[in-house]
Short mmCIF file of C-alpha atoms in Angstrom, two decimals:
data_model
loop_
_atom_site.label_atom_id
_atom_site.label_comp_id
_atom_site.label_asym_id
_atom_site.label_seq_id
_atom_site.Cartn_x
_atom_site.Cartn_y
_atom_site.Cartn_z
CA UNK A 1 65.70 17.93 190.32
CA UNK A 2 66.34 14.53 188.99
CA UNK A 3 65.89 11.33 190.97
CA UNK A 4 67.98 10.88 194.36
CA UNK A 5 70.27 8.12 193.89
CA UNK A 6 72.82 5.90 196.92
CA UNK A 7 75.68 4.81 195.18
CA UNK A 8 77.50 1.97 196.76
CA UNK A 9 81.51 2.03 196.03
CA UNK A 10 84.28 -0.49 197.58
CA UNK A 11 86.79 2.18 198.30
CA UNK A 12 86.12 6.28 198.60
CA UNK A 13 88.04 8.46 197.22
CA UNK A 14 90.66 6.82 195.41
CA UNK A 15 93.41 7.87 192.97
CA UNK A 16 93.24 4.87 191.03
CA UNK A 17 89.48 5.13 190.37
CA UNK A 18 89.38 8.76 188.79
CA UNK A 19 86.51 7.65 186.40
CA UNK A 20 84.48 6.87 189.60
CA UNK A 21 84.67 10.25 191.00
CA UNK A 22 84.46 11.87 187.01
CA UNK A 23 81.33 10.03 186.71
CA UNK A 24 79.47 11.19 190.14
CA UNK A 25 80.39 14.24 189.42
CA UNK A 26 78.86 14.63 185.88
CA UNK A 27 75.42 12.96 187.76
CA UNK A 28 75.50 15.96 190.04
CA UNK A 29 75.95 18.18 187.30
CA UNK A 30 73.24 17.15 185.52
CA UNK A 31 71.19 17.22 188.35
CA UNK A 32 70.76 14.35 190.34
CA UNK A 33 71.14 14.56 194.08
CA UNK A 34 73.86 11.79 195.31
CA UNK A 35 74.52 10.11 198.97
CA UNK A 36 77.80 8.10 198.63
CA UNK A 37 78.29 5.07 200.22
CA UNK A 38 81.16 3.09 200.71
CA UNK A 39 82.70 -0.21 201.92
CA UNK A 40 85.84 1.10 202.62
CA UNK A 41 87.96 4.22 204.31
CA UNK A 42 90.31 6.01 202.10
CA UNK A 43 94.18 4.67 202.16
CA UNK A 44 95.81 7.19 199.59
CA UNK A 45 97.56 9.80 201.23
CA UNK A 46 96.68 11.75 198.08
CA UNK A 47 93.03 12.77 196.16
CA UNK A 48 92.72 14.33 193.11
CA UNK A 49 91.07 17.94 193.03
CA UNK A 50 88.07 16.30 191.38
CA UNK A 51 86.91 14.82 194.73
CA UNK A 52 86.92 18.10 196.75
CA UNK A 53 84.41 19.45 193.42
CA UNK A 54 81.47 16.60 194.56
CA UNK A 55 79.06 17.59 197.22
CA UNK A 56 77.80 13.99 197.77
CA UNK A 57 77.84 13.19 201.55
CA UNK A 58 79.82 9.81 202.00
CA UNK A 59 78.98 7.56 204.51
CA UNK A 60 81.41 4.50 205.69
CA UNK A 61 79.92 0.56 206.20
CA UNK A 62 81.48 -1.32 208.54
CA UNK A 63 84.84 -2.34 207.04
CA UNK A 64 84.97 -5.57 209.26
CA UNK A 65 81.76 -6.08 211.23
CA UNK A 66 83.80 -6.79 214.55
CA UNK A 67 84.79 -3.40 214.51
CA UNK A 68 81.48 -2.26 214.82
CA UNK A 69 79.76 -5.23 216.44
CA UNK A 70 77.05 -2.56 217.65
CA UNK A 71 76.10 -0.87 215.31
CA UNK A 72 75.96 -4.48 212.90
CA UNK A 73 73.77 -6.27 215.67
CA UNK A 74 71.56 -3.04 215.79
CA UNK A 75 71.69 -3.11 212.03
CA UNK A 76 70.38 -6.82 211.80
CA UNK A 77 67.58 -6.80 214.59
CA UNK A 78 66.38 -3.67 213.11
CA UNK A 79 66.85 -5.17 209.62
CA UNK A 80 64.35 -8.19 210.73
CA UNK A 81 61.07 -5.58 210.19
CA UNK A 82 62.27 -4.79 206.31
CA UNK A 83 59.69 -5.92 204.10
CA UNK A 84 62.60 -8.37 202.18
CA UNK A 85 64.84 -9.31 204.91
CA UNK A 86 63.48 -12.88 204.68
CA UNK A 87 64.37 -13.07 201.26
CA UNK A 88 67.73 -11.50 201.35
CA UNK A 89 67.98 -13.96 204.08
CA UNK A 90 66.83 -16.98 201.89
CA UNK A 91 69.69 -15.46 199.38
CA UNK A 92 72.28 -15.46 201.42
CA UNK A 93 72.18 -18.72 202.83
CA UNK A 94 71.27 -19.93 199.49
CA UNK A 95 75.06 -17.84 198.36
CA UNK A 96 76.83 -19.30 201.53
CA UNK A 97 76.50 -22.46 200.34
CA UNK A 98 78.34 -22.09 197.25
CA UNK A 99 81.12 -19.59 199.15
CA UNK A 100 81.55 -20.86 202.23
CA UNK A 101 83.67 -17.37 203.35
CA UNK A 102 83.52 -14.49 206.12
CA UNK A 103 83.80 -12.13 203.06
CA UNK A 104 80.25 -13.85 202.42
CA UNK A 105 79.01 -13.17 205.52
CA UNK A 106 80.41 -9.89 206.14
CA UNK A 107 79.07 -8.24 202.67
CA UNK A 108 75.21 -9.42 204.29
CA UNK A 109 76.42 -7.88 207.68
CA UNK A 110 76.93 -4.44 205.59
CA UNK A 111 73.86 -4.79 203.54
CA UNK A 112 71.61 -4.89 206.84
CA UNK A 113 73.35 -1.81 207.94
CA UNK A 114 73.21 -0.23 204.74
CA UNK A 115 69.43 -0.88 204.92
CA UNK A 116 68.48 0.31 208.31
CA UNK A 117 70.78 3.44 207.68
CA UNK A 118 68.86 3.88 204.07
CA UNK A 119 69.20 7.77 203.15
CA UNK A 120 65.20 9.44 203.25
CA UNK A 121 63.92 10.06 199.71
CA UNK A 122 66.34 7.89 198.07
CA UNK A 123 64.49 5.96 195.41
CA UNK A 124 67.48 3.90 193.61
CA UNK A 125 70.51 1.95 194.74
CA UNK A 126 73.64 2.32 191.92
CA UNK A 127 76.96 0.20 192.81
CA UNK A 128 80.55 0.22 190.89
CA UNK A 129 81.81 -3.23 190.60
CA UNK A 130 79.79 -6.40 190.05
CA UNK A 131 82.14 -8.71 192.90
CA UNK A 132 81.74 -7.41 196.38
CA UNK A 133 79.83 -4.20 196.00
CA UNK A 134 76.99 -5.68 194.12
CA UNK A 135 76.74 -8.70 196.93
CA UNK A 136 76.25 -6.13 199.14
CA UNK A 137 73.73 -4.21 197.18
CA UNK A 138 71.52 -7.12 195.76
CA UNK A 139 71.29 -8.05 199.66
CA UNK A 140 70.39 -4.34 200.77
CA UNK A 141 67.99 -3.96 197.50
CA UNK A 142 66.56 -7.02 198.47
CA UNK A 143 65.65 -6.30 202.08
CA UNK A 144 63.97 -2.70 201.33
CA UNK A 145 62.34 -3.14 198.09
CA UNK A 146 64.69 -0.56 195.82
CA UNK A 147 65.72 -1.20 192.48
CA UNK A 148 69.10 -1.53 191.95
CA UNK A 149 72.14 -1.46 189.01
CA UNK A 150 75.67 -2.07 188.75
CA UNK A 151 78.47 -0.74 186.91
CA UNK A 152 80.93 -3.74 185.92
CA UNK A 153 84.46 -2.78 185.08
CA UNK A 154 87.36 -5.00 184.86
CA UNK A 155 88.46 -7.50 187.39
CA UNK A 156 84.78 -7.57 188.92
CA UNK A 157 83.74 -9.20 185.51
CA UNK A 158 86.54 -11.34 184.98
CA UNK A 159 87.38 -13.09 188.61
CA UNK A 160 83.62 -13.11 190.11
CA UNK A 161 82.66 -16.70 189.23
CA UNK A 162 79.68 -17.57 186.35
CA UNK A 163 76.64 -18.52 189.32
CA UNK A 164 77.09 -15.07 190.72
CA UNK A 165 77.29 -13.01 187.62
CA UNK A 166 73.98 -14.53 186.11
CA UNK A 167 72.34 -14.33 189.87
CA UNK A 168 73.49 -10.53 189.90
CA UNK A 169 73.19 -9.60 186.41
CA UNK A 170 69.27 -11.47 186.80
CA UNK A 171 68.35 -9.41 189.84
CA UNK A 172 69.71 -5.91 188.73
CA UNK A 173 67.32 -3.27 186.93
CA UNK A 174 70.29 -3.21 184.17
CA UNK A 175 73.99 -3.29 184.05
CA UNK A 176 76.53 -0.71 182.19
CA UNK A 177 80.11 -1.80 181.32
CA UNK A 178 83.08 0.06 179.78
CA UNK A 179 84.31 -2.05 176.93
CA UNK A 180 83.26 -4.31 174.55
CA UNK A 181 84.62 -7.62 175.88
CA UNK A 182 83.20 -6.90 179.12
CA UNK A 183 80.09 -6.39 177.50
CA UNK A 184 80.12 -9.42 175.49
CA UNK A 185 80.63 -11.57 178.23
CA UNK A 186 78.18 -10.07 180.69
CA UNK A 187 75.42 -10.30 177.53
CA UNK A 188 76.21 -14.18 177.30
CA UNK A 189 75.41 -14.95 180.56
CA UNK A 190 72.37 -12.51 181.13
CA UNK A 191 68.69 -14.22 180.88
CA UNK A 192 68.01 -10.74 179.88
CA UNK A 193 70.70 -8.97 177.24
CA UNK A 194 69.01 -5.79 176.25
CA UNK A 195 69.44 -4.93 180.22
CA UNK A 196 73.31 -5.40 179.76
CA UNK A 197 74.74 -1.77 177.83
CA UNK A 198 78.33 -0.64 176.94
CA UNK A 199 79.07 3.25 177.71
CA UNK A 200 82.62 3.91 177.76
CA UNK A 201 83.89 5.89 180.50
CA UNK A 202 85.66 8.50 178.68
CA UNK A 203 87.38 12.00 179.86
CA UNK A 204 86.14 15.00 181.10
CA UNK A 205 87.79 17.07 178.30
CA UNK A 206 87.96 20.33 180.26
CA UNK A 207 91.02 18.70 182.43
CA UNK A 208 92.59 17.42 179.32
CA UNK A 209 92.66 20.55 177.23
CA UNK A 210 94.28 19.53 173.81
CA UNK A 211 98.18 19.83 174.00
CA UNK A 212 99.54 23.00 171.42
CA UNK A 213 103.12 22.37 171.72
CA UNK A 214 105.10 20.36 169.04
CA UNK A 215 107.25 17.57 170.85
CA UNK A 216 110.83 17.77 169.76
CA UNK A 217 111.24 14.97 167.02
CA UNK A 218 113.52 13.12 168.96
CA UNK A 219 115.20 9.34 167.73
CA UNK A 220 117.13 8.54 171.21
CA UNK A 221 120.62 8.92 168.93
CA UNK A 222 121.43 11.73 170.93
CA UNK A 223 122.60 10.89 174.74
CA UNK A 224 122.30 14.20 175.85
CA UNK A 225 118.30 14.27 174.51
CA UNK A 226 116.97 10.81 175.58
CA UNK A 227 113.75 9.30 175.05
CA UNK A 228 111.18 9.97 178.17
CA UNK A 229 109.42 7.14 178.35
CA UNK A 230 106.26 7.29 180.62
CA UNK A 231 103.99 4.52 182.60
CA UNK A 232 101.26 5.36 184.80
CA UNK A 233 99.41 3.03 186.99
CA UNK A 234 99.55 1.19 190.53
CA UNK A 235 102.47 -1.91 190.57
CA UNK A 236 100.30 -4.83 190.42
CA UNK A 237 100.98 -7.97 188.36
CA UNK A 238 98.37 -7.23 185.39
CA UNK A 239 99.58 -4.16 184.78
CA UNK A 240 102.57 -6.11 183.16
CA UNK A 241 105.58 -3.76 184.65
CA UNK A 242 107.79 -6.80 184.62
CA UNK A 243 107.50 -7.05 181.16
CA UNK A 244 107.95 -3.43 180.22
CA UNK A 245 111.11 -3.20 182.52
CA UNK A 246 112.52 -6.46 180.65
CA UNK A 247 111.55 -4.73 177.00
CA UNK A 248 113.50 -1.98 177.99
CA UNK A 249 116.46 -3.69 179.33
CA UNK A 250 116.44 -4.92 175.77
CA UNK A 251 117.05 -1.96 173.74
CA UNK A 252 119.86 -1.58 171.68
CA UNK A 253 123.12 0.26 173.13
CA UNK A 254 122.75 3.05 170.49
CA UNK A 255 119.42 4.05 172.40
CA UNK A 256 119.35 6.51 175.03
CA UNK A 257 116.32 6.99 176.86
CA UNK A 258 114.69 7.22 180.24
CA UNK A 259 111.59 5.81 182.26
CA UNK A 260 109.58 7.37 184.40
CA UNK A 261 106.72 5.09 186.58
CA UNK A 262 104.28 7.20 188.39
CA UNK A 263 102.09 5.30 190.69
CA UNK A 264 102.15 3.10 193.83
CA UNK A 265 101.46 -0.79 194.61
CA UNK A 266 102.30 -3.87 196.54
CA UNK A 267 104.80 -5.04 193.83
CA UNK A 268 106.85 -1.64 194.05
CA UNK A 269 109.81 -2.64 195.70
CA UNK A 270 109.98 -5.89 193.50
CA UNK A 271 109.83 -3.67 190.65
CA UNK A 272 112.44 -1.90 191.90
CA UNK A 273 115.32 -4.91 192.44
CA UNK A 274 114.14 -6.37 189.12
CA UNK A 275 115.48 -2.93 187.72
CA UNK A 276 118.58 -2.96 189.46
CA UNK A 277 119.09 -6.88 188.67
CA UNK A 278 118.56 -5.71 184.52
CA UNK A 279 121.00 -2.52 185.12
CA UNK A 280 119.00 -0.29 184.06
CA UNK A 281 117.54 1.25 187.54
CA UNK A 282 120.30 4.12 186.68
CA UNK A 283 117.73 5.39 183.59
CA UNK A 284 114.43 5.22 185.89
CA UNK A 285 112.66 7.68 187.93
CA UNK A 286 110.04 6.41 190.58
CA UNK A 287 107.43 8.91 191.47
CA UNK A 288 104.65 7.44 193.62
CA UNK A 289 101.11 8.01 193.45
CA UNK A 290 99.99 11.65 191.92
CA UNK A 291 97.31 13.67 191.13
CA UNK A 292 95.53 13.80 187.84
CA UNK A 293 96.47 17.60 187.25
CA UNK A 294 100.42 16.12 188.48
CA UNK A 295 100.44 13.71 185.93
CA UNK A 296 99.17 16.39 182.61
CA UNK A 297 102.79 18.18 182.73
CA UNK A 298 104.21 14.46 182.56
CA UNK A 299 101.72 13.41 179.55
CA UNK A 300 103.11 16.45 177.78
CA UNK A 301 106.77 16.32 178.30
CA UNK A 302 107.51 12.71 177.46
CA UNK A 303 107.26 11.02 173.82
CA UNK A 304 106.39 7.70 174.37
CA UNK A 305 103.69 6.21 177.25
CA UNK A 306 104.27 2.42 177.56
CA UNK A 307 102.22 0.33 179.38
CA UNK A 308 102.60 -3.83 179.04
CA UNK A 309 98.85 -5.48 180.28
CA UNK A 310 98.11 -8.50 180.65
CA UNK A 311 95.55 -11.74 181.65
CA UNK A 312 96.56 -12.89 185.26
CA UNK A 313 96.56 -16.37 186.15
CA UNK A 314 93.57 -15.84 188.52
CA UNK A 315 91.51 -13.95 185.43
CA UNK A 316 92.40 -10.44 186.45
CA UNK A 317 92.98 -8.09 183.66
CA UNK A 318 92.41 -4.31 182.79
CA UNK A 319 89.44 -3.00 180.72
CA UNK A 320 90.39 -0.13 179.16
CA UNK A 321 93.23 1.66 181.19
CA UNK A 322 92.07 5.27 181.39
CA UNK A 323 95.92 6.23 181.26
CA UNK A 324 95.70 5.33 178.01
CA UNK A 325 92.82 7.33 177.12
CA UNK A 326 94.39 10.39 178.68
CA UNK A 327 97.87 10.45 177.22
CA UNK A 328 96.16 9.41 173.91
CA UNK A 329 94.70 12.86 174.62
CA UNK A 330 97.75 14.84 175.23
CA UNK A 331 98.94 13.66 171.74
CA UNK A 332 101.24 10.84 173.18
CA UNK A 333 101.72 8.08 171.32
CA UNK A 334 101.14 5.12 173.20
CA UNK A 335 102.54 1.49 173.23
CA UNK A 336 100.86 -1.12 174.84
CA UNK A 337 99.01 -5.02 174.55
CA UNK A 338 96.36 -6.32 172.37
CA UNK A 339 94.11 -7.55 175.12
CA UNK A 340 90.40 -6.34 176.78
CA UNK A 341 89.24 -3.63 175.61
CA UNK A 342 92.73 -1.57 174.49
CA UNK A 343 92.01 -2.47 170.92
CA UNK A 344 88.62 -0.97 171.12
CA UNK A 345 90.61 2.34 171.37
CA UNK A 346 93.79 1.77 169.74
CA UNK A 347 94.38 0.46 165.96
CA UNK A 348 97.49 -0.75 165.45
CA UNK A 349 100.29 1.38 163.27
CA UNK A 350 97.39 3.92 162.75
CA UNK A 351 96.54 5.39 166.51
CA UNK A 352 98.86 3.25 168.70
CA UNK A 353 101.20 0.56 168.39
CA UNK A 354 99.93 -2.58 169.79
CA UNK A 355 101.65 -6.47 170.93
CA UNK A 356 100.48 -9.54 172.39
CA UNK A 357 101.04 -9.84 176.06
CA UNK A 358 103.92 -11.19 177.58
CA UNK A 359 106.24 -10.96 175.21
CA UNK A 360 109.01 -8.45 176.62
CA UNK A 361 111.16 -9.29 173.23
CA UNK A 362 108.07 -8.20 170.92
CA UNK A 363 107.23 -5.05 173.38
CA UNK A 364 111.01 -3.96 172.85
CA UNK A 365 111.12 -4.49 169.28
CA UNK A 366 107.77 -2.19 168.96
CA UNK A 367 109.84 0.44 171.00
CA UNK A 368 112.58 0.62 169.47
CA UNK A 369 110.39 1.04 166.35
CA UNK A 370 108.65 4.10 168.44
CA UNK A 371 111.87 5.66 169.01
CA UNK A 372 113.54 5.50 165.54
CA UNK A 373 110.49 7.03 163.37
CA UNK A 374 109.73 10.18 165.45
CA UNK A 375 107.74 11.63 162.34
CA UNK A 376 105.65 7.89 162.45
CA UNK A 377 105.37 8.75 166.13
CA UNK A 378 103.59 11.88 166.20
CA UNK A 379 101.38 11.52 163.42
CA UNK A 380 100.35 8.27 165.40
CA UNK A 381 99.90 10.57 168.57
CA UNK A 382 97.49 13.10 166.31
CA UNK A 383 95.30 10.32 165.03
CA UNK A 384 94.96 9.13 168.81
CA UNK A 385 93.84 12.21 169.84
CA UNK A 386 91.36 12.56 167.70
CA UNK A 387 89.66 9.58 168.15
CA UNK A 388 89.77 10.58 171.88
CA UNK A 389 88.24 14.03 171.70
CA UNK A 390 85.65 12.39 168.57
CA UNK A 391 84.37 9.31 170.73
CA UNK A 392 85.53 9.01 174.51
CA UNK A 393 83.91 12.60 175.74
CA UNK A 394 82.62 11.61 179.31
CA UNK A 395 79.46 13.37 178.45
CA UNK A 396 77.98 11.04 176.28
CA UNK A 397 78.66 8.18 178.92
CA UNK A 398 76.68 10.66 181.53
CA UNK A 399 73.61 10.86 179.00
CA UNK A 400 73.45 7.45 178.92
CA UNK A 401 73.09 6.80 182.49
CA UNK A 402 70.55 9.75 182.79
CA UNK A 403 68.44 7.89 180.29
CA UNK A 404 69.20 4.53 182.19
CA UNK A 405 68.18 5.72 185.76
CA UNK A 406 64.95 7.37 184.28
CA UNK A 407 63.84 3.88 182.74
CA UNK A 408 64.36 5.27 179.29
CA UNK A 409 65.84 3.66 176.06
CA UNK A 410 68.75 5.04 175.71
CA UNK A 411 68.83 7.26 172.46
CA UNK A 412 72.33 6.09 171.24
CA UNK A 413 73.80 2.97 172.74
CA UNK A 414 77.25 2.43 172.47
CA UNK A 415 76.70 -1.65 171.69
CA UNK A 416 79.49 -2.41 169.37
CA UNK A 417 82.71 -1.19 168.93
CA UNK A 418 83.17 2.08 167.69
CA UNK A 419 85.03 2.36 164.20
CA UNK A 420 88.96 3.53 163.75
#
């Protein structure tokens, strides 16, 4: 039996965090017994089968420590006898200071319960997301004396300001991040940069079996055969559904075609009126959230998946959109924007066809040239999938991290990009 590990998460389960629950369950598969922890209680009405396949326990923090005042005052009192509660202490006033917020002192509030409440014979504390979570766990690891590590992603690197990053990245046993620019940046502000490693997330392959069937070679001449066009992914603004509605109010009259969105999100409804204000909501299909094993039969009966990212004006941005990854897999050619890591999987006019961000006029231009060379499109769709099932197996990503929480070099490290 390898090591038991607590790993801290903001939100448990979640649809939109599939590579969370892929990854803890390839750590129980290879052997390591897991307590789940998280900040948050579930708000999808859905979960993907994957969930009901861990056998973690998962234990809920205190969302909002007045909820629970209790079991928080318990929490600190008890808290006080912890060999580093002084020091957590002495870090959180010292972080209070330079974020004078509740959120501050609520993430300490959870760390002290998170610390009393410690699982027996857990040696190691492991949180996704560098922001909140790891606030919370560099306070808990603090107070009890367990190493810790951190999984940065996305918008946790990209919106969690510089002082806080090199504090967190400086106090963690090592860091792991999922594409190269979020590697690059964490490396340039760590004191330490052979503790900061890229391992891409990748698919468990099983669930994405490749795709046998030969798409029909369609060129959107034919009204009676439109184009399916396909997005995936929750409405919110750096997912760039604005612009992909606006691209595809712009092609020409000759095309036929449809959209289909599959996903949920604040911004839904707006998404919705800006559709109707373009006249084109008569060609679009809204789904809602689905399941992962929903959303295969989609990858395989459309031609085209679109998705339009882009760089908030707050920082917030994707890494590398697993809905990518997965209809790459399916043999779906995807269109999409040059920014984060989507060019780390994606070469443009060989694997994927790729723009600059918001440019709706550019994004339209690069469908229409989708549509009109089906031949183009599916050879584009092969060499995708290949690079997939060659390079982004979740397996490898799983190694790593058993390497990682055994304080072992790890044999391969995925440090650069990988090549076309």
């Amino acid at each position: 039996m390898q090591r038991k590990l607590v790993v801290l998460l903001k939100g448990y389960p979640r649809l939109s965090e599939t590579f969370i629950a892929q990854e803890l369950l390839g750590l129980e598969r290879a052997g390591f017994e897991l307590v789940l922890v998280s900040m948050r209680r579930p708000t999808d009405k859905k979960r993907h089968p994957i969930h009901d396949e861990i056998r973690a326990p998962v234990h809920y923090l205190p969302e909002y420590l007045h909820e629970e005042p209790f079991r928080v005052l318990r929490s600190l009192i008890l808290a006080c006898a912890k060999p580093g509660f002084f020091a957590a202490c002495k870090d959180f006033i010292r972080d209070l200071g330079r974020d004078f917020t509740r959120n501050r002192v609520r993430r300490f509030g959870q760390a002290a319960v998170l610390a009393v409440e410690w699982p027996d014979g857990a040696d190691w504390l492991h949180v996704h997301f560098i922001h909140t979570p790891a606030a919370v766990g560099r306070y808990a690891s603090r107070m009890i004396g367990i190493p810790w590590s951190v999984s940065a992603h996305a918008k946790d690197i990209w919106t969690t300001k510089e002082w806080e990053l090199r504090e967190k990245l400086a106090d963690a046993r090592w860091t792991v991040t999922c594409t190269q620019a979020g590697f690059e940046r964490l490396r340039g502000l760590s004191m330490r940069e052979e503790i900061v490693h890229l391992s891409y997330h990748g698919l468990d392959l099983d669930r994405f079996p490749p795709f046998e069937a030969e798409r029909p070679l369609r060129d959107g001449a034919d009204a009676s055969q439109p184009i399916s066009i396909l997005s995936v992914g929750r409405a919110v603004d750096k997912k760039g559904f604005d612009i992909l509605l606006k691209a595809l109010s712009l092609l020409p009259d000759d095309l036929h075609w449809c959209f289909e969105h599959i996903g949920g999100g604040e911004e839904l409804s707006k998404l919705k009126a800006l559709a109707a204000r373009l006249g084109i909501d008569d060609r679009i299909r809204w789904h809602g959230a689905m399941a992962q094993q929903e959303i295969l039969a989609y990858y395989r009966s459309s031609d085209i998946f679109a998705l339009a990212c882009r760089v908030t004006g707050n920082g917030d941005r994707d890494g590398l959109p697993n809905v990518l990854v997965e209809a790459s897999s399916q043999k779906l050619a995807c269109v999409s924007t040059s920014i984060s890591g989507i060019p780390e999987m994606f070469s443009n006019g060989v694997n994927g066809y790729l723009v600059e961000p918001e440019d709706p006029v550019a994004f339209a231009k690069m469908l229409e040239s989708a549509i009109r060379d089906p031949a183009g499109r599916r050879a584009i769709g092969i060499a995708a999938e290949v690079k997939v099932r060659a390079e982004f197996d979740h397996r490898e990503s799983i190694r790593q991290l058993q390497a990682l929480f055994a304080d072992r070099p790890i044999a391969v490290p995925l440090n650069q990009v990988p090549a076309p």
